CSV table of C-alpha atoms in Angstrom, one decimal:
chain,number,residue,atom,x,y,z
W,139,MET,CA,0.2,0.3,0.4
W,140,ASP,CA,2.0,3.0,-1.3
W,141,LEU,CA,1.8,6.1,-3.5
W,142,PRO,CA,2.4,5.2,-7.1
W,143,ARG,CA,6.6,6.2,-7.2
W,144,SER,CA,6.0,8.9,-9.9
W,145,PHE,CA,4.0,11.0,-7.8
W,146,THR,CA,6.9,10.9,-5.0
W,147,ILE,CA,9.7,11.5,-8.0
W,148,ARG,CA,7.3,14.7,-8.6
W,149,GLU,CA,6.9,16.1,-5.7
W,150,SER,CA,10.1,15.3,-4.0
W,151,SER,CA,10.8,17.9,-2.9
W,152,HIS,CA,7.5,19.6,-1.8
W,153,ARG,CA,6.2,20.3,2.2
W,154,ILE,CA,3.0,21.4,1.0
W,155,HIS,CA,1.4,19.1,-1.7
W,156,SER,CA,-0.8,21.6,-2.9
W,157,PRO,CA,-1.0,25.0,-4.7
W,158,PHE,CA,-0.8,26.3,-1.3
W,159,SER,CA,2.0,28.4,0.2
W,160,PRO,CA,3.5,28.6,3.3
W,161,GLU,CA,2.6,32.0,3.6
W,162,LYS,CA,-1.3,30.9,2.9
W,163,LEU,CA,-0.8,28.1,5.4
W,164,ALA,CA,0.4,30.2,8.2
W,165,VAL,CA,-2.9,32.6,7.2
W,166,LEU,CA,-5.2,29.8,7.0
W,167,GLY,CA,-4.0,28.6,10.8
W,168,GLN,CA,-4.6,32.4,12.0
W,169,ALA,CA,-7.6,33.2,10.8
W,170,LEU,CA,-9.0,30.4,12.3
W,171,ARG,CA,-7.4,30.9,15.6
W,172,PRO,CA,-7.7,27.5,17.1
W,173,ALA,CA,-6.8,27.2,21.5
W,174,PRO,CA,-3.6,25.6,22.5
W,175,GLY,CA,-3.9,21.6,22.9
W,176,THR,CA,-7.0,22.1,20.0
W,177,ARG,CA,-6.5,17.9,18.3
W,178,ILE,CA,-6.5,17.6,14.7
W,179,LEU,CA,-6.7,14.7,12.5
W,180,ASP,CA,-4.9,15.3,8.7
W,181,LEU,CA,-6.4,12.6,6.0
W,182,ALA,CA,-3.7,12.4,2.8
W,183,CYS,CA,-1.7,14.6,4.7
W,184,GLY,CA,1.6,14.4,3.1
W,185,THR,CA,4.6,15.1,4.6
W,186,GLY,CA,2.6,16.7,7.4
W,187,GLU,CA,3.6,20.6,6.9
W,188,MET,CA,0.2,21.4,7.9
W,189,LEU,CA,0.5,19.5,11.3
W,190,CYS,CA,3.9,20.2,12.0
W,191,THR,CA,4.0,23.9,11.3
W,192,TRP,CA,0.6,24.3,13.1
W,193,ALA,CA,1.8,22.5,16.4
W,194,ARG,CA,5.1,24.8,16.4
W,195,ASP,CA,2.6,28.1,16.5
W,196,HIS,CA,-0.2,27.0,17.7
W,197,ARG,CA,0.2,24.6,20.1
W,198,LEU,CA,-1.7,21.8,18.4
W,199,THR,CA,-1.7,18.4,18.9
W,200,GLY,CA,-2.7,15.7,15.8
W,201,THR,CA,-2.6,12.7,13.6
W,202,GLY,CA,-1.6,12.2,9.7
W,203,VAL,CA,-2.6,9.6,8.0
W,204,ASP,CA,-1.1,9.0,4.1
W,205,ILE,CA,-0.5,5.8,2.1
W,206,SER,CA,2.3,7.1,1.4
W,207,THR,CA,5.7,5.4,3.0
W,208,VAL,CA,7.8,7.9,1.6
W,209,PHE,CA,5.9,11.0,2.8
W,210,ILE,CA,4.8,9.7,6.4
W,211,ALA,CA,9.1,9.2,6.7
W,212,SER,CA,9.5,13.0,5.9
W,213,ALA,CA,6.7,13.7,8.4
W,214,GLU,CA,8.2,12.4,11.3
W,215,ALA,CA,11.8,14.2,10.2
W,216,ARG,CA,9.7,17.7,10.1
W,217,ALA,CA,8.4,16.7,13.2
W,218,ILE,CA,11.9,16.5,15.3
W,219,GLU,CA,13.1,19.0,13.1
W,220,LEU,CA,10.7,21.9,14.0
W,221,GLY,CA,10.6,20.4,17.6
W,222,VAL,CA,7.4,18.8,17.9
W,223,ALA,CA,7.9,15.2,17.8
W,224,ASP,CA,5.6,14.9,20.8
W,225,ARG,CA,2.7,16.3,19.5
W,226,VAL,CA,1.9,14.6,16.7
W,227,CYS,CA,2.0,11.7,15.1
W,228,PHE,CA,2.3,10.3,11.9
W,229,VAL,CA,0.1,7.0,10.4
W,230,HIS,CA,0.7,5.1,7.0
W,231,GLY,CA,-1.8,4.2,6.1
W,232,ASP,CA,-5.2,4.1,3.9
W,233,ALA,CA,-7.0,7.3,4.7
W,234,SER,CA,-10.4,6.4,2.9
W,235,GLY,CA,-11.2,4.7,6.0
W,236,HIS,CA,-9.7,6.4,8.9
W,237,VAL,CA,-11.7,7.8,11.9
W,238,ALA,CA,-10.2,8.8,14.8
W,239,ASP,CA,-10.0,6.7,18.3
W,240,GLU,CA,-11.5,10.2,19.8
W,241,PRO,CA,-13.1,13.1,18.3
W,242,VAL,CA,-11.0,16.2,17.4
W,243,GLU,CA,-11.8,19.4,17.2
W,244,ILE,CA,-10.1,20.0,13.6
W,245,ALA,CA,-10.5,17.1,11.0
W,246,ALA,CA,-9.1,17.8,7.4
W,247,CYS,CA,-8.6,16.7,3.7
W,248,ILE,CA,-6.3,19.3,2.3
W,249,GLY,CA,-6.6,18.1,-1.9
W,250,ALA,CA,-7.3,14.6,-1.6
W,251,THR,CA,-11.1,14.4,-1.3
W,252,TRP,CA,-10.5,11.3,-3.6
W,253,ILE,CA,-10.2,9.5,-0.7
W,254,GLY,CA,-13.9,9.6,0.3
W,255,GLY,CA,-15.0,9.3,-3.5
W,256,GLY,CA,-15.2,13.0,-3.7
W,257,MET,CA,-15.8,16.3,-2.3
W,258,PRO,CA,-19.4,15.1,-0.4
W,259,GLY,CA,-18.7,11.5,0.7
W,260,THR,CA,-15.2,13.3,2.1
W,261,VAL,CA,-17.1,15.7,4.3
W,262,GLU,CA,-19.0,12.5,5.6
W,263,LEU,CA,-15.9,10.9,6.4
W,264,LEU,CA,-14.8,13.7,8.1
W,265,ARG,CA,-18.0,13.9,10.7
W,266,ARG,CA,-17.0,10.8,12.0
W,267,SER,CA,-14.1,11.9,13.7
W,268,LEU,CA,-14.9,15.2,14.4
W,269,GLY,CA,-16.9,16.9,17.8
W,270,PRO,CA,-19.3,18.9,18.1
W,271,GLY,CA,-18.8,22.4,17.2
W,272,GLY,CA,-15.3,21.6,15.6
W,273,THR,CA,-14.6,22.4,12.0
W,274,MET,CA,-13.5,20.5,8.9
W,275,LEU,CA,-10.9,21.6,7.0
W,276,ILE,CA,-11.8,20.5,2.6
W,277,GLY,CA,-9.2,21.7,0.5
W,278,GLU,CA,-11.0,21.4,-3.3
W,279,PRO,CA,-9.9,22.7,-6.7
W,280,TYR,CA,-12.8,24.7,-8.3
W,281,TRP,CA,-13.7,25.9,-12.2
W,282,ARG,CA,-11.9,29.8,-12.1
W,283,ARG,CA,-13.2,30.2,-16.0
W,284,GLU,CA,-15.7,28.0,-18.2
W,285,PRO,CA,-13.6,25.6,-19.8
W,286,PRO,CA,-14.3,26.0,-23.3
W,287,ASP,CA,-13.1,22.5,-24.5
W,288,ARG,CA,-12.7,18.9,-24.1
W,289,ALA,CA,-8.8,19.1,-24.0
W,290,THR,CA,-9.5,22.3,-20.9
W,291,VAL,CA,-11.2,20.1,-19.0
W,292,GLU,CA,-8.3,17.0,-19.7
W,293,ALA,CA,-5.6,19.0,-19.3
W,294,CYS,CA,-6.9,20.0,-15.7
W,295,HIS,CA,-6.7,16.6,-14.7
W,296,ALA,CA,-10.3,16.1,-14.8
W,297,THR,CA,-12.3,13.7,-16.5
W,298,ASP,CA,-15.8,16.0,-17.0
W,299,ARG,CA,-16.3,19.5,-16.7
W,300,ASP,CA,-19.0,18.8,-13.8
W,301,ASP,CA,-16.0,16.9,-11.9
W,302,PHE,CA,-15.3,20.7,-10.7
W,303,ARG,CA,-18.2,23.4,-10.0
W,304,PRO,CA,-17.2,27.3,-10.3
W,305,LEU,CA,-16.8,29.3,-7.1
W,306,PRO,CA,-19.8,30.7,-5.9
W,307,GLU,CA,-21.5,26.6,-7.3
W,308,LEU,CA,-18.7,24.9,-4.5
W,309,ILE,CA,-19.9,27.2,-1.7
W,310,GLU,CA,-23.4,27.1,-2.2
W,311,GLN,CA,-23.0,22.7,-2.3
W,312,PHE,CA,-21.3,23.1,1.0
W,313,GLY,CA,-24.7,24.6,2.1
W,314,GLU,CA,-26.8,21.8,0.5
W,315,LEU,CA,-24.3,19.2,2.4
W,316,GLY,CA,-25.5,21.0,6.1
W,317,CYS,CA,-22.5,22.9,6.3
W,318,ASP,CA,-21.4,26.4,7.1
W,319,VAL,CA,-18.4,28.2,5.3
W,320,VAL,CA,-17.1,30.2,7.9
W,321,GLU,CA,-13.4,30.7,6.0
W,322,MET,CA,-11.7,30.3,3.0
W,323,VAL,CA,-8.4,30.7,1.8
W,324,LEU,CA,-7.8,30.9,-1.5
W,325,ALA,CA,-5.0,30.0,-4.1
W,326,ASP,CA,-3.5,32.2,-6.5
W,327,ARG,CA,-1.7,32.4,-9.5
W,328,ASP,CA,2.0,32.7,-8.2
W,329,SER,CA,1.1,29.8,-5.2
W,330,TRP,CA,-0.2,27.4,-8.3
W,331,ASP,CA,3.4,28.7,-10.0
W,332,ARG,CA,5.2,27.3,-7.4
W,333,TYR,CA,3.5,24.8,-7.2
W,334,VAL,CA,3.4,23.4,-10.1
W,335,ALA,CA,6.9,24.4,-11.4
W,336,ALA,CA,9.0,22.8,-8.6
W,337,GLN,CA,8.0,19.7,-9.7
W,338,TRP,CA,9.4,20.3,-13.6
W,339,LEU,CA,12.6,20.5,-12.0
W,340,ASN,CA,12.1,17.8,-9.7
W,341,ILE,CA,11.5,15.4,-12.6
W,342,ARG,CA,13.8,16.8,-14.7
W,343,ARG,CA,16.6,16.3,-11.3
W,344,TRP,CA,15.5,12.9,-11.8
W,345,LEU,CA,16.1,12.3,-15.0
W,346,ASP,CA,19.5,13.3,-15.4
W,347,ASP,CA,20.1,10.9,-12.2
W,348,ASN,CA,18.1,8.0,-13.7
W,349,PRO,CA,18.1,8.1,-17.2
W,350,ASP,CA,18.0,4.4,-17.6
W,351,ASP,CA,14.9,3.8,-14.9
W,352,GLU,CA,11.8,2.2,-16.3
W,353,LEU,CA,9.3,5.7,-16.0
W,354,ALA,CA,12.4,7.7,-17.4
W,355,ALA,CA,10.2,7.7,-20.9
W,356,ASP,CA,7.1,8.3,-19.1
W,357,MET,CA,8.6,11.5,-16.7
W,358,ARG,CA,10.2,13.1,-19.7
W,359,ALA,CA,7.0,12.9,-22.0
W,360,GLU,CA,5.5,14.3,-19.0
W,361,LEU,CA,8.2,17.2,-18.0
W,362,THR,CA,8.0,17.5,-22.4
W,363,VAL,CA,4.3,18.7,-22.2
W,364,ALA,CA,3.6,19.5,-18.4
W,365,PRO,CA,4.9,23.5,-18.5
W,366,VAL,CA,2.7,24.3,-21.5
W,367,GLN,CA,-0.4,22.9,-20.6
W,368,HIS,CA,-0.2,24.4,-17.0
W,369,VAL,CA,0.6,27.9,-19.1
W,370,ARG,CA,-2.5,27.0,-21.2
W,371,TYR,CA,-4.6,26.0,-19.2
W,372,GLN,CA,-4.3,25.1,-15.6
W,373,ARG,CA,-3.1,28.4,-14.5
W,374,GLU,CA,-6.3,30.5,-16.7
W,375,TYR,CA,-9.1,27.8,-15.6
W,376,LEU,CA,-8.4,26.1,-12.3
W,377,GLY,CA,-8.7,27.3,-9.4
W,378,TRP,CA,-7.7,26.1,-5.7
W,379,GLY,CA,-8.8,26.7,-2.0
W,380,VAL,CA,-9.1,25.6,1.4
W,381,PHE,CA,-12.3,25.6,2.7
W,382,ALA,CA,-13.0,25.8,6.9
W,383,LEU,CA,-16.6,24.5,7.3
W,384,MET,CA,-19.3,24.2,10.4
W,385,ASP,CA,-22.3,21.7,11.1
W,386,ARG,CA,-25.2,23.7,10.8
């Protein structure tokens, strides 16, 4: 049970596995104003940057769950680096079935709502771990502009136009699921660039070091088209944000 190796190659230098800058992650933590000792569950936590930095900055405690052995090892090292290994822990496992042993104050899934079969299912999954009056954090794409054709949809990693919604419709959907939207922090084009362009450098350096690897041809093909796809499609049409929700 692990992530495909191509994913960990692509994001080998990333601390945040979404189009969020460290500054935006910090803004989100400041906006939520969590009290010291707040418990957080982070499903599909990646390398654990949210848990580790918020444990340092806000004295939270919590658990991160991720399917990647590489990312879990990096998260544990990050916790030691920031001096918070006594307040956070990381579990290698399938986040799609993980429910906290005891209710938490914040339950999060940032940019991996596939674990619940989509955003509505992920909201239901997070609810199973959330205590009364708690907050859910959902990281989710939305259409910045209406995609004009199939090529745009597919270049934005969607199988269908209806996989994502425009931002007003996404906010309405949260309400239809019985949630109040109480905060949001949105990615901008610069944070998208930093997230995606770093992947290109990771791939190129990996290719230089591993020209005969069985994945080399696929990674070479990806690097050839990815920069153009980003500037032509993703940068213009795809938005992304983290939304804080509370049950009504």
